[in-house]
PDB file of C-alpha atoms in Angstrom:
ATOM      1  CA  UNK A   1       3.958 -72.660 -95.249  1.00  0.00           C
ATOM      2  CA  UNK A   2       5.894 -75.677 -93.740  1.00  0.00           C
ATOM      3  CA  UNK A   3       8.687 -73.578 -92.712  1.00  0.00           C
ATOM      4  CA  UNK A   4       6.525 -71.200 -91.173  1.00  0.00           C
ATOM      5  CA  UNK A   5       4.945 -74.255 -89.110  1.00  0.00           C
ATOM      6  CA  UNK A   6       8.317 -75.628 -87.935  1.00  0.00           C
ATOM      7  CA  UNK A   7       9.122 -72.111 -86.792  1.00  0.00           C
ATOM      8  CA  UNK A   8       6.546 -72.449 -84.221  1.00  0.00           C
ATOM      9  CA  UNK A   9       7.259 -74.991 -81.039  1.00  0.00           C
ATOM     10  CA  UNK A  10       3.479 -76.135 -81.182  1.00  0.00           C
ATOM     11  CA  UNK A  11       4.112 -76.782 -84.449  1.00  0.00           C
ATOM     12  CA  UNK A  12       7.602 -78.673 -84.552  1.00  0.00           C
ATOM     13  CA  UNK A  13       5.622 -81.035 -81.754  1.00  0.00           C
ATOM     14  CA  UNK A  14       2.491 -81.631 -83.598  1.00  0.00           C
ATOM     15  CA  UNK A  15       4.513 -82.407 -86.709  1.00  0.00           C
ATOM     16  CA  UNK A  16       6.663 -84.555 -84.415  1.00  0.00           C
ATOM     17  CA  UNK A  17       3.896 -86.525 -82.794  1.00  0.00           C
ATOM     18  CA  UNK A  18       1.677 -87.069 -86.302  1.00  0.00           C
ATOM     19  CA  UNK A  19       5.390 -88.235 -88.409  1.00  0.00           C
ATOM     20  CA  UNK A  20       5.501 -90.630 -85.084  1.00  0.00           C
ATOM     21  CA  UNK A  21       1.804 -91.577 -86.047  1.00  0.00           C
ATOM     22  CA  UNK A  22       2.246 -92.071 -89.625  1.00  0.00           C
ATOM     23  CA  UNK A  23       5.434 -94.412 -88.816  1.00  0.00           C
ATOM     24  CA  UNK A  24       3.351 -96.613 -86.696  1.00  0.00           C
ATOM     25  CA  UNK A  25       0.722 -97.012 -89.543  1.00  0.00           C
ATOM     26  CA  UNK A  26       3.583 -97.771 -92.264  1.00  0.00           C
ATOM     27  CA  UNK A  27       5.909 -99.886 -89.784  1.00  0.00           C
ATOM     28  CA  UNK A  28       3.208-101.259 -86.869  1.00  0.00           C
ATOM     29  CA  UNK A  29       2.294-104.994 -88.529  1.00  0.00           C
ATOM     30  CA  UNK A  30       5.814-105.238 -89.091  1.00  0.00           C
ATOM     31  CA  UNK A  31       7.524-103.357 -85.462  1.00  0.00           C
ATOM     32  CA  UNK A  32       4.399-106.159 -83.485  1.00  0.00           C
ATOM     33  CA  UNK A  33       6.663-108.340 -81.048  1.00  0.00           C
ATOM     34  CA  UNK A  34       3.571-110.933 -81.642  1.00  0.00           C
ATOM     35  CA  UNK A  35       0.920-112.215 -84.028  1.00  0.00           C
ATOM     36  CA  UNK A  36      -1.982-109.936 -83.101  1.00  0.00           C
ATOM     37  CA  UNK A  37      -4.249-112.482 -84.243  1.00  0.00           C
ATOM     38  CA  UNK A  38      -3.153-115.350 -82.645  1.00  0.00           C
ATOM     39  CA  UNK A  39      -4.130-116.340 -78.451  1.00  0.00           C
ATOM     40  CA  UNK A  40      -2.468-117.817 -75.729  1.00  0.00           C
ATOM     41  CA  UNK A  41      -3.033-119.639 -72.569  1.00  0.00           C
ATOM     42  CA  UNK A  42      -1.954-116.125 -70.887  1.00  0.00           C
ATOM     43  CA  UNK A  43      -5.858-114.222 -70.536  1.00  0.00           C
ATOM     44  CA  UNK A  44      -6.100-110.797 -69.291  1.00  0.00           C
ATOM     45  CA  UNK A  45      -2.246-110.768 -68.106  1.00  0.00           C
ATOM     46  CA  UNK A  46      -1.034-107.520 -66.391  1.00  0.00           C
ATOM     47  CA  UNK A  47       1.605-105.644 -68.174  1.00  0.00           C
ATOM     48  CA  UNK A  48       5.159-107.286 -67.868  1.00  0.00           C
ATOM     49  CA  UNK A  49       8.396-107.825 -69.730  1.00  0.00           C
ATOM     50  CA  UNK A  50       6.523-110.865 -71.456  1.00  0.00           C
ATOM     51  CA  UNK A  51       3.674-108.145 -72.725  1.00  0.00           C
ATOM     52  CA  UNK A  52       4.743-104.377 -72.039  1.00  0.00           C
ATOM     53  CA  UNK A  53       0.631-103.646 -71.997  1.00  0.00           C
ATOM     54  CA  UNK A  54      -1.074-107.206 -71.136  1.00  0.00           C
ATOM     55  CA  UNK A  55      -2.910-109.570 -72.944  1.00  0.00           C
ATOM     56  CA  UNK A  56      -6.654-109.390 -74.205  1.00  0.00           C
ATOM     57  CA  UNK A  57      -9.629-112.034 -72.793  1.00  0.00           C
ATOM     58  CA  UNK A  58      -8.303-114.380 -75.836  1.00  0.00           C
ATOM     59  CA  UNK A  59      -4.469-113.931 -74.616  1.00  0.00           C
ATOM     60  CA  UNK A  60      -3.551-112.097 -77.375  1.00  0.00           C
ATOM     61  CA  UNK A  61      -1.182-108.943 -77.021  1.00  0.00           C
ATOM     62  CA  UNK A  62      -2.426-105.866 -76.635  1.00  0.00           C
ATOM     63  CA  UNK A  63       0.829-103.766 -77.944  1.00  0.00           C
ATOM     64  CA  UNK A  64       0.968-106.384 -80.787  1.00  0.00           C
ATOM     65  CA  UNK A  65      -2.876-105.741 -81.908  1.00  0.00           C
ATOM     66  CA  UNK A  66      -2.074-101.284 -80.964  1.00  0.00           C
ATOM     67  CA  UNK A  67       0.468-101.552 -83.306  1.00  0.00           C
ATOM     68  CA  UNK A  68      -0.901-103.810 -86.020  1.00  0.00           C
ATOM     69  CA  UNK A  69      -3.918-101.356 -85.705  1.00  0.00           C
ATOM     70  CA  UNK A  70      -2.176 -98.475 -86.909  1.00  0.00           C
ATOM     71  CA  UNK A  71      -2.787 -98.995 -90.539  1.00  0.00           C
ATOM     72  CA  UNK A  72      -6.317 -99.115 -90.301  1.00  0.00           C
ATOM     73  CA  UNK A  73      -6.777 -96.325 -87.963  1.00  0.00           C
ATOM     74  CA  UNK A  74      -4.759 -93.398 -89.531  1.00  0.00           C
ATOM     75  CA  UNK A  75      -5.332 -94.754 -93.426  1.00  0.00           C
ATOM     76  CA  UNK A  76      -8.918 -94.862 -92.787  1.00  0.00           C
ATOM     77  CA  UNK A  77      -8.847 -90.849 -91.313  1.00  0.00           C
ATOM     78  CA  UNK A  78      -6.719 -90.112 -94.511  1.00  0.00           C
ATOM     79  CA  UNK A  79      -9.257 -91.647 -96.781  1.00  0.00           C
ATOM     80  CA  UNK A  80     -12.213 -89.738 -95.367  1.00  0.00           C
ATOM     81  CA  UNK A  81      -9.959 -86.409 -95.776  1.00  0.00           C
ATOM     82  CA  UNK A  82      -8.973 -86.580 -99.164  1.00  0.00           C
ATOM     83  CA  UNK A  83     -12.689 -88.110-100.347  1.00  0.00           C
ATOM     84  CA  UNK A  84     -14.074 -84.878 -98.645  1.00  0.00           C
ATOM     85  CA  UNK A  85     -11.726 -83.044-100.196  1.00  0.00           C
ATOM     86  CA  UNK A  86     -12.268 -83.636-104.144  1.00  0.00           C
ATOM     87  CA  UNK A  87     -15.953 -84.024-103.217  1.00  0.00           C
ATOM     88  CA  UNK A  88     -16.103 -80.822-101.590  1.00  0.00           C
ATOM     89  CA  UNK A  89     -13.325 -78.249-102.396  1.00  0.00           C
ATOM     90  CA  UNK A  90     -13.356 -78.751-105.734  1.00  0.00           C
ATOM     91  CA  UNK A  91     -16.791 -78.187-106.542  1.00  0.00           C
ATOM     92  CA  UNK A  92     -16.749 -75.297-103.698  1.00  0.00           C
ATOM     93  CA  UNK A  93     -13.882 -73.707-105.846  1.00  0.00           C
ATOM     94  CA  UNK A  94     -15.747 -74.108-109.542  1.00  0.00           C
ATOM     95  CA  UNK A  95     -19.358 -73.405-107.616  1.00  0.00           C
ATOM     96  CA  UNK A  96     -17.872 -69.521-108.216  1.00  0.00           C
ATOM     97  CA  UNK A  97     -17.245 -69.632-112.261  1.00  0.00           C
ATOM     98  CA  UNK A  98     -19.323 -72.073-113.875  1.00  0.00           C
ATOM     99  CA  UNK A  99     -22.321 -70.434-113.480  1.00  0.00           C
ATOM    100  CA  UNK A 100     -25.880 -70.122-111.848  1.00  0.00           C
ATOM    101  CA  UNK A 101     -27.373 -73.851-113.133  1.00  0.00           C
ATOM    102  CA  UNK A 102     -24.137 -75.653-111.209  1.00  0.00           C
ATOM    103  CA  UNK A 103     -24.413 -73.366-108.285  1.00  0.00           C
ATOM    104  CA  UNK A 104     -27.320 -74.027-107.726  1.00  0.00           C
ATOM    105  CA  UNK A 105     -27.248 -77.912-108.127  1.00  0.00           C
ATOM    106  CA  UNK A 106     -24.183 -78.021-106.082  1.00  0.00           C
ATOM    107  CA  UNK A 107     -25.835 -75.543-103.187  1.00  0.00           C
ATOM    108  CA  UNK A 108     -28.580 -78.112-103.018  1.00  0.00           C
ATOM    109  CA  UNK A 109     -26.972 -80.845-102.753  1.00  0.00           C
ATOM    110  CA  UNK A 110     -24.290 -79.580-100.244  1.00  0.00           C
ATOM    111  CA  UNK A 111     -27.804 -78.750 -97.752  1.00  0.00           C
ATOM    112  CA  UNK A 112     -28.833 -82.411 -98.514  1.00  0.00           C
ATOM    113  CA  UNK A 113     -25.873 -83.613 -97.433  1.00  0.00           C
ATOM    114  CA  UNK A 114     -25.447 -81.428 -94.283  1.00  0.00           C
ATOM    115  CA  UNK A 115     -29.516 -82.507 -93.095  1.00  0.00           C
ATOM    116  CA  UNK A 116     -28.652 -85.877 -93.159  1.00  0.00           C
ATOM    117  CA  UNK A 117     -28.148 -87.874 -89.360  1.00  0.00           C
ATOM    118  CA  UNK A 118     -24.231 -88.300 -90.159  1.00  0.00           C
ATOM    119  CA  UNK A 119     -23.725 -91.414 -87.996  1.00  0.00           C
ATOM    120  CA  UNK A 120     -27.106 -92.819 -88.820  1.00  0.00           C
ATOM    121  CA  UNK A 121     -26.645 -92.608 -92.595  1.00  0.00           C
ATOM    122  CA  UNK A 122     -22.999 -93.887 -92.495  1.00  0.00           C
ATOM    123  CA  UNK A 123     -23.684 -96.867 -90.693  1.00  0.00           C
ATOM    124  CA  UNK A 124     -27.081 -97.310 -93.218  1.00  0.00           C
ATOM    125  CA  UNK A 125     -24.865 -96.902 -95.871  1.00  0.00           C
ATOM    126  CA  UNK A 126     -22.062 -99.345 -95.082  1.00  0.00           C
ATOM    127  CA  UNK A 127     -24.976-101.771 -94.261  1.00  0.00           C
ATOM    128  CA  UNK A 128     -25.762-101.611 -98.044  1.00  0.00           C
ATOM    129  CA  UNK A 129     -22.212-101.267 -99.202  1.00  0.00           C
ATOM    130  CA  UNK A 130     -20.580-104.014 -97.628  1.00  0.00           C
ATOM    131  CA  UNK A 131     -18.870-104.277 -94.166  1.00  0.00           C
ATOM    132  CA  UNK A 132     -15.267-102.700 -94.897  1.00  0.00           C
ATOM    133  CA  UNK A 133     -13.137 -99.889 -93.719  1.00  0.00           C
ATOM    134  CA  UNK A 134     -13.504 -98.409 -97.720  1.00  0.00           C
ATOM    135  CA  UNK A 135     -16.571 -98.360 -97.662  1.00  0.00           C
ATOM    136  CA  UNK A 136     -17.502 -96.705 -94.462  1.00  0.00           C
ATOM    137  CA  UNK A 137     -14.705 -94.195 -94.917  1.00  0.00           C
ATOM    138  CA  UNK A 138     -16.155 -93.179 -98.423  1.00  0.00           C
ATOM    139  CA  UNK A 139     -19.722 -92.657 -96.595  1.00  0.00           C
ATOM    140  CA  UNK A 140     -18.042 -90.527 -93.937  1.00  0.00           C
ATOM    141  CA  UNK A 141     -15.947 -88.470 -96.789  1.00  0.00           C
ATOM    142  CA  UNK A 142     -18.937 -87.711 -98.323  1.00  0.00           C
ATOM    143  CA  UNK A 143     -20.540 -86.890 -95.310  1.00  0.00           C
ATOM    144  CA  UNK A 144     -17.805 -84.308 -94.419  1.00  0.00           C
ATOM    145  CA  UNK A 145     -17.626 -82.923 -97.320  1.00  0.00           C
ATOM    146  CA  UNK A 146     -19.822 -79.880 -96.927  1.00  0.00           C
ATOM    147  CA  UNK A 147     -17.100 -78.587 -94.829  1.00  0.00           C
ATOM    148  CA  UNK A 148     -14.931 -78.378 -97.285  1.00  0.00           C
ATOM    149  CA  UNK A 149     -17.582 -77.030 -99.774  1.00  0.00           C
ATOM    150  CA  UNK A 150     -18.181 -73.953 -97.783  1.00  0.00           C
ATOM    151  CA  UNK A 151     -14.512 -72.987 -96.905  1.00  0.00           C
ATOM    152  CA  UNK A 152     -13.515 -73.124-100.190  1.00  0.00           C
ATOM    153  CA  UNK A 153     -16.344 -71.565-101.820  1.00  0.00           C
ATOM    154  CA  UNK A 154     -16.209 -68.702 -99.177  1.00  0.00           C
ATOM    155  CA  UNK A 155     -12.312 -68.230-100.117  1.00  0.00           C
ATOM    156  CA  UNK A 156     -12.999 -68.525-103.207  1.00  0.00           C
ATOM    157  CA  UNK A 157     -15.546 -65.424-103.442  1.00  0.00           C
ATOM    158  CA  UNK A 158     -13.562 -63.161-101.214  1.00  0.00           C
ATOM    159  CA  UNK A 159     -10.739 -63.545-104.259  1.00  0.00           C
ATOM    160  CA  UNK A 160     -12.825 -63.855-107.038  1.00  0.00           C
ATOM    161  CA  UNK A 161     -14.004 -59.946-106.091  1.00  0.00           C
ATOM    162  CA  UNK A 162     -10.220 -58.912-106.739  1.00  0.00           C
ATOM    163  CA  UNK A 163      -8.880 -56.786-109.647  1.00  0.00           C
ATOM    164  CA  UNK A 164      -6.337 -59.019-110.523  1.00  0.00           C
ATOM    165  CA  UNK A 165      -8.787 -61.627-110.838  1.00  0.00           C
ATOM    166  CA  UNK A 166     -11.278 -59.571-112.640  1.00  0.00           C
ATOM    167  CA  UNK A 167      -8.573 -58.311-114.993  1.00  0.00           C
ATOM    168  CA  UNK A 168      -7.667 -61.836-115.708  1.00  0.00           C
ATOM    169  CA  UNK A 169     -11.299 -62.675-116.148  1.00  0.00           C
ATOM    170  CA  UNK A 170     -11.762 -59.081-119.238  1.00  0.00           C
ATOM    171  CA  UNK A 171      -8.634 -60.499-120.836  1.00  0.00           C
ATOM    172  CA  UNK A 172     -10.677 -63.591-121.490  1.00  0.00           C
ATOM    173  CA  UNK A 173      -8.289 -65.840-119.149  1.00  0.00           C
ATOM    174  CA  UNK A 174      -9.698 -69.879-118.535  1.00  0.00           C
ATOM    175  CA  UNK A 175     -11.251 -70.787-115.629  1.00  0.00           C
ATOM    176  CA  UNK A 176      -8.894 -73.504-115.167  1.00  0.00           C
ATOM    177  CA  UNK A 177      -5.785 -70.753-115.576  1.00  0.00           C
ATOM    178  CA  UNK A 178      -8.090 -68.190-112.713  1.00  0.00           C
ATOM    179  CA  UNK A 179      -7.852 -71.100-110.866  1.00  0.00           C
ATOM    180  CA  UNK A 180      -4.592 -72.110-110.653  1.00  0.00           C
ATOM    181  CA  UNK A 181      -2.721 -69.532-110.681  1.00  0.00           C
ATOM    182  CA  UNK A 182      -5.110 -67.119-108.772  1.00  0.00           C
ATOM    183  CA  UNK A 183      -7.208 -68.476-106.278  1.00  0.00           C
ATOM    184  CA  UNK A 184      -5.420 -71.876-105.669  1.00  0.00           C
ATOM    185  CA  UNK A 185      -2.879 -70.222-103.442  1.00  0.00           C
ATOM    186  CA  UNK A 186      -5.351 -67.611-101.583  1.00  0.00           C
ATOM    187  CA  UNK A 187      -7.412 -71.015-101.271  1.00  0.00           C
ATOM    188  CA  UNK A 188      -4.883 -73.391 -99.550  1.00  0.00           C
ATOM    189  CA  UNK A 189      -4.415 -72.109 -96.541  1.00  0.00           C
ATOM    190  CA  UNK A 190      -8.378 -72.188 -95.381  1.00  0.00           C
ATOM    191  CA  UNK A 191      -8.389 -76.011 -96.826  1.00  0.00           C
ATOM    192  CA  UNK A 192      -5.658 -77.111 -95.014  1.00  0.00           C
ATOM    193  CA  UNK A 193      -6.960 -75.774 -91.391  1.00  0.00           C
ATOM    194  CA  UNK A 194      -9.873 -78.117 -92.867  1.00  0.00           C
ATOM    195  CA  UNK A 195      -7.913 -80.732 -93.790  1.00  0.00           C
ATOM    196  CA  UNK A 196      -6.225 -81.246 -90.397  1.00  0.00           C
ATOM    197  CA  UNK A 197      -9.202 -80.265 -88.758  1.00  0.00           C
ATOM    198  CA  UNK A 198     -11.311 -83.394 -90.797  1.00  0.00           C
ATOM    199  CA  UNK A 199      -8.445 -85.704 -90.432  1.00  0.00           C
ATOM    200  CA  UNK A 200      -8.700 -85.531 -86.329  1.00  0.00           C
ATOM    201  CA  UNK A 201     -12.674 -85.749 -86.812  1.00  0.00           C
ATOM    202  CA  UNK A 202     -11.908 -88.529 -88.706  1.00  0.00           C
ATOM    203  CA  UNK A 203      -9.933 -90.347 -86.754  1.00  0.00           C
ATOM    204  CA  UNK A 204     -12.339 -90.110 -83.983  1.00  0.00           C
ATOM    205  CA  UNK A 205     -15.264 -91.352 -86.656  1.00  0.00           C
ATOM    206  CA  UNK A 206     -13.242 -94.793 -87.829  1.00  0.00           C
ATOM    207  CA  UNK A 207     -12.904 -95.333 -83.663  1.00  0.00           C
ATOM    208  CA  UNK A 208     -15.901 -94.956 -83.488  1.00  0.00           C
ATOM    209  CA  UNK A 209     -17.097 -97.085 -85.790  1.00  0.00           C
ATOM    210  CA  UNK A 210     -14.268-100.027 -85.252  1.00  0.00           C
ATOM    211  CA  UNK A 211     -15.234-100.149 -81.672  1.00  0.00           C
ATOM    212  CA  UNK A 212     -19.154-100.841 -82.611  1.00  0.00           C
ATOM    213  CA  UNK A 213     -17.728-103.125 -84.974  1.00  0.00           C
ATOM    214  CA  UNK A 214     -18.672-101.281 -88.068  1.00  0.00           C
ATOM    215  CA  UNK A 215     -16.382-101.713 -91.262  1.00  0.00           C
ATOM    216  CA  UNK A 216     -13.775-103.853 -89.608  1.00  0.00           C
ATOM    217  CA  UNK A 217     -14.596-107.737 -89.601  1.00  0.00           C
ATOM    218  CA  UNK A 218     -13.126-109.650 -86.359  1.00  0.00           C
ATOM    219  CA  UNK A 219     -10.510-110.675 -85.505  1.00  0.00           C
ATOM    220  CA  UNK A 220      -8.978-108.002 -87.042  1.00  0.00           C
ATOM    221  CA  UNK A 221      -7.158-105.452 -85.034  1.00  0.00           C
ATOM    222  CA  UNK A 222      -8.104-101.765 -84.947  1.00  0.00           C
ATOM    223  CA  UNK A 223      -7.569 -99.214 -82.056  1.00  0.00           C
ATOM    224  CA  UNK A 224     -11.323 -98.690 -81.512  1.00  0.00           C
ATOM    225  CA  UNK A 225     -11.969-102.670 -81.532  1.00  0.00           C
ATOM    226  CA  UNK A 226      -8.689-102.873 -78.908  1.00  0.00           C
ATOM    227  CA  UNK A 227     -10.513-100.138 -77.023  1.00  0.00           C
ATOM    228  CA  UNK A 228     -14.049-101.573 -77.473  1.00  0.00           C
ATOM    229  CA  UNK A 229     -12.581-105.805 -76.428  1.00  0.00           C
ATOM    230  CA  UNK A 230     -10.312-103.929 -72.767  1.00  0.00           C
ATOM    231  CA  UNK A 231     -14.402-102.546 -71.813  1.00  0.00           C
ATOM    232  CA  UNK A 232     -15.937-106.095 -71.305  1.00  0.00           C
ATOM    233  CA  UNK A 233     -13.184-107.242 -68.560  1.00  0.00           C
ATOM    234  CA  UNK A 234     -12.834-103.890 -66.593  1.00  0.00           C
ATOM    235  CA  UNK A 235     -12.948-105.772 -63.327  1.00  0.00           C
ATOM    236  CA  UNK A 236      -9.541-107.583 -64.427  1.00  0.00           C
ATOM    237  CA  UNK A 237      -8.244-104.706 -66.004  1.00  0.00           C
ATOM    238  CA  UNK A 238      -9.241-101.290 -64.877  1.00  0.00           C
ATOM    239  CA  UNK A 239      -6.360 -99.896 -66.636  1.00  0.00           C
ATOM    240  CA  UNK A 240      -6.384-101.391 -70.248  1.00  0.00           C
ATOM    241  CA  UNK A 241      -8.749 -98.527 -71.820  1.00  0.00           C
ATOM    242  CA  UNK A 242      -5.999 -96.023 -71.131  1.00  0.00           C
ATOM    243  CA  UNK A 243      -3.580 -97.143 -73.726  1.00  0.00           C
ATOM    244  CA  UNK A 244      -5.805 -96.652 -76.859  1.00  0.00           C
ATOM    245  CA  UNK A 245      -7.866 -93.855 -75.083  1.00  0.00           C
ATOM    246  CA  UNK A 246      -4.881 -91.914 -74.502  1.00  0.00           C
ATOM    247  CA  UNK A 247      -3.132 -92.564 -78.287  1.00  0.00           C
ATOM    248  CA  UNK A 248      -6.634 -91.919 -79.834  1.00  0.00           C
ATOM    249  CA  UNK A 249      -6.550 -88.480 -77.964  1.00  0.00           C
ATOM    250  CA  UNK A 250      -3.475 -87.445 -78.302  1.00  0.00           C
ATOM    251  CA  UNK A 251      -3.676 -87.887 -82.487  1.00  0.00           C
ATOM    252  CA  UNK A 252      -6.995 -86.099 -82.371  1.00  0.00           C
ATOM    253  CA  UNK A 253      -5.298 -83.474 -79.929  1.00  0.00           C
ATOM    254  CA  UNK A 254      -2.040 -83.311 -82.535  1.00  0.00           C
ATOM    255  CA  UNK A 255      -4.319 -82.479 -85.506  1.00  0.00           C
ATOM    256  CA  UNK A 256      -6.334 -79.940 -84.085  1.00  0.00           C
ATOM    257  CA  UNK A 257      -3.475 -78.406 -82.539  1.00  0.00           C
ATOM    258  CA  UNK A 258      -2.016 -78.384 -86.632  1.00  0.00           C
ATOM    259  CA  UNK A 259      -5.071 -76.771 -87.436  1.00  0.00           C
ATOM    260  CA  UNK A 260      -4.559 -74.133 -85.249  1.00  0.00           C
ATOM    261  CA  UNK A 261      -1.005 -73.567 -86.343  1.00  0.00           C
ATOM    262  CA  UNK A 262      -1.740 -73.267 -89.936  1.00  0.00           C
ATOM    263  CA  UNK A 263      -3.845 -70.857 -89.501  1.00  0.00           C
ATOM    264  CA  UNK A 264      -1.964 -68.169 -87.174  1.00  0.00           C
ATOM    265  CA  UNK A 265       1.091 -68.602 -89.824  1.00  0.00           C
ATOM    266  CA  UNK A 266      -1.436 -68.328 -92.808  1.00  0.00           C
ATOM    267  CA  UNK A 267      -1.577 -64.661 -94.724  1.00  0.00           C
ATOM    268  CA  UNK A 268      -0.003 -61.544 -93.793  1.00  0.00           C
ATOM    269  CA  UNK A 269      -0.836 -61.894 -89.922  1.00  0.00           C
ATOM    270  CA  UNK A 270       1.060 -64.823 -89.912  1.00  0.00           C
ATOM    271  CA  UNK A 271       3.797 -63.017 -91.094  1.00  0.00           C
ATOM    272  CA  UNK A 272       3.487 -60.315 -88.867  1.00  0.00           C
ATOM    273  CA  UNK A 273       3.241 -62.816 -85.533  1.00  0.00           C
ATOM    274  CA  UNK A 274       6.503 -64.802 -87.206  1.00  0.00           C
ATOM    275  CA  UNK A 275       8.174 -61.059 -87.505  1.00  0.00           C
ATOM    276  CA  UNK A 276       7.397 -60.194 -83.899  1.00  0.00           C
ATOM    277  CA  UNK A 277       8.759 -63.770 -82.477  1.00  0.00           C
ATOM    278  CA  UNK A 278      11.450 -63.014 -84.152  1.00  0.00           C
ATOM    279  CA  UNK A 279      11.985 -59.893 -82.899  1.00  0.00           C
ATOM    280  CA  UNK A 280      11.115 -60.333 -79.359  1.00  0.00           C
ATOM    281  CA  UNK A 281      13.655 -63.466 -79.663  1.00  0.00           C
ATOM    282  CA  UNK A 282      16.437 -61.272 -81.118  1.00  0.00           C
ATOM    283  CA  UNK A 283      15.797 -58.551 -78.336  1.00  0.00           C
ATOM    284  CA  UNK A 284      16.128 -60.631 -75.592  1.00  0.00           C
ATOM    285  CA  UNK A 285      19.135 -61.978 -76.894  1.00  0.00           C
ATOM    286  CA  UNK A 286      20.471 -58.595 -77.051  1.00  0.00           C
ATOM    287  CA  UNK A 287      19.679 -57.809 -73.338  1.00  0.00           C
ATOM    288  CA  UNK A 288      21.317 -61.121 -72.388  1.00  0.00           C
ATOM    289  CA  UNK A 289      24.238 -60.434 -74.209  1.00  0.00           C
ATOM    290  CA  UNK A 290      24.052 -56.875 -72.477  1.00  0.00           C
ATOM    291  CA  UNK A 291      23.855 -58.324 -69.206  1.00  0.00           C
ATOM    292  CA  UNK A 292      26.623 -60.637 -70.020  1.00  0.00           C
ATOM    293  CA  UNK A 293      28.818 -58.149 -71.149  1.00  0.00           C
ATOM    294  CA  UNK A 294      28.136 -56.449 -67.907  1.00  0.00           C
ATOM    295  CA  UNK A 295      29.393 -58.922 -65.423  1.00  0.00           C
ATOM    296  CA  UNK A 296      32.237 -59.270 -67.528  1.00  0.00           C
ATOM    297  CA  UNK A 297      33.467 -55.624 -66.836  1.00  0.00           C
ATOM    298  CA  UNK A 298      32.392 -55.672 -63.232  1.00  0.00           C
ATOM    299  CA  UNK A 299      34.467 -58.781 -62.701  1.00  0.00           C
ATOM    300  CA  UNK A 300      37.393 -57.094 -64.521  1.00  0.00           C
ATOM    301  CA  UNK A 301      37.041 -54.102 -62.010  1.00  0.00           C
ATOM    302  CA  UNK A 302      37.095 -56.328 -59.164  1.00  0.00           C
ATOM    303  CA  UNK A 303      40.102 -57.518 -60.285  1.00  0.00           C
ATOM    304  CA  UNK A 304      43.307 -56.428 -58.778  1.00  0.00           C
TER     305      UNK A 304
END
């Protein structure tokens, strides 16, 4: 599947722009020209050599605390994606062969879950949990993981109604052997569109929460508590939102637009769209090396 991806331009650049991500949250403490935590005489300074994106009301540098921010930011999306995903797709996927008591339990609990105010309960939650990133990210995972509940129990059934399956199933085949060796790969390609898909939503949710202050304790630097500290002094700096509005969107924008790759290279149609790129690209090769061809022999008649 990651070859098909790369074969597509939208997907070479959202690959591209989330590796560039995921190198800011490994290398951003370390790539920070200055200590994000620590304030100068310089307040609410306008971009210059000295600070490529200004200083904060405290003087501290804005690029420093972006970058330093990085880890928090895109761990704390991958932490709410993979809880959702063992909470949800899991369960989803066994929901099909373990019978009518777990189905049931699991059913119920999945509506629970999906009634529930999702903001309301996660910020209730990390109230009683402690103030921390891990702990508001494991709210939110659970939160989301309904979504991936319902995609892979969906997938699941529309396999589980195959002969090959049901042959497996008469031969008196495990569960755990169905599993992975026949639905696991009809299964993948629906829970990665949700993966991506839950890692932009949450992304936006640990923003969200940073810049209300929620799971992050100050002074430490987040892209939502960067974005949340450039509101107060918009007279000064009119500008300063951009930065970490524009980075926030553009990650969001990068996942989703993964998500949408996945799934037009996913199953036989994406097959069938990578066959006719391919031929439409080796077609008009052929006419330009036609037309090439061409002007070659009418130059050669020219020629006396």
């Amino acid at each position: 599947m990651i070859r098909r991806i790369l074969r597509l331009p939208s997907g070479r650049f959202a690959v591209a722009f989330l590796a560039f991500i995921l190198m800011l949250a490994v290398l951003g403490p370390a790539l920070a020209p200055y200590n994000p935590l620590t304030g100068t005489d310089d307040l609410l300074a306008h971009p210059s050599a000295a600070h490529w994106l200004g200083t904060d009301y405290l003087g501290r540098d804005v690029l420093s605390r972006i970058l330093a921010g990085s880890t928090i930011s895109v761990f704390g999306a991958v932490q709410v994606a993979v809880i959702a995903l063992f909470v949800g797709a899991i369960p989803g996927i066994l929901s099909v062969y373990l019978g009518r008591v777990f189905e049931w339990f699991t059913l119920r609990f999945v509506d629970t879950l999906i009634a529930l105010p999702f903001l309301v309960f996660a910020v209730a939650a990390t109230a009683l949990l402690g103030n921390g990133i891990p702990q508001a990210m494991f709210t939110v995972g659970i939160m989301v993981s309904p979504l991936f509940y319902r995609v892979a129990r969906a997938a699941t059934l529309s396999v589980a109604g195959s002969q090959y399956v049901e042959a497996a199933v008469l031969a008196g085949a495990r569960t755990w052997w169905i599993v992975r060796t026949h639905v696991f790969a009809k299964v993948l390609p629906p829970i990665a569109i949700a993966t991506a898909n839950t890692l932009g939503v949450g992304f936006v949710v640990v923003s969200t929460l940073t810049f209300l202050g929620i799971g992050i304790q100050p002074p430490a630097p987040s892209w939502g508590g960067v974005l949340a500290s450039d509101l107060g002094y918009l007279d000064y700096r009119p500008y300063a939102p951009v930065f970490t509005t524009v980075l926030i969107m553009l990650t969001v924008w990068a996942f989703n637009l993964l998500a949408d790759v996945i799934r037009d290279v996913a199953g036989e149609s994406g097959r069938a769209l990578l066959a006719d790129r391919d031929a439409a690209r080796a077609a008009k090769s052929a006419r330009r090396g036609t037309s090439a061809e061409a002007r070659l022999q009418t130059i050669g008649r020219s020629t006396p």
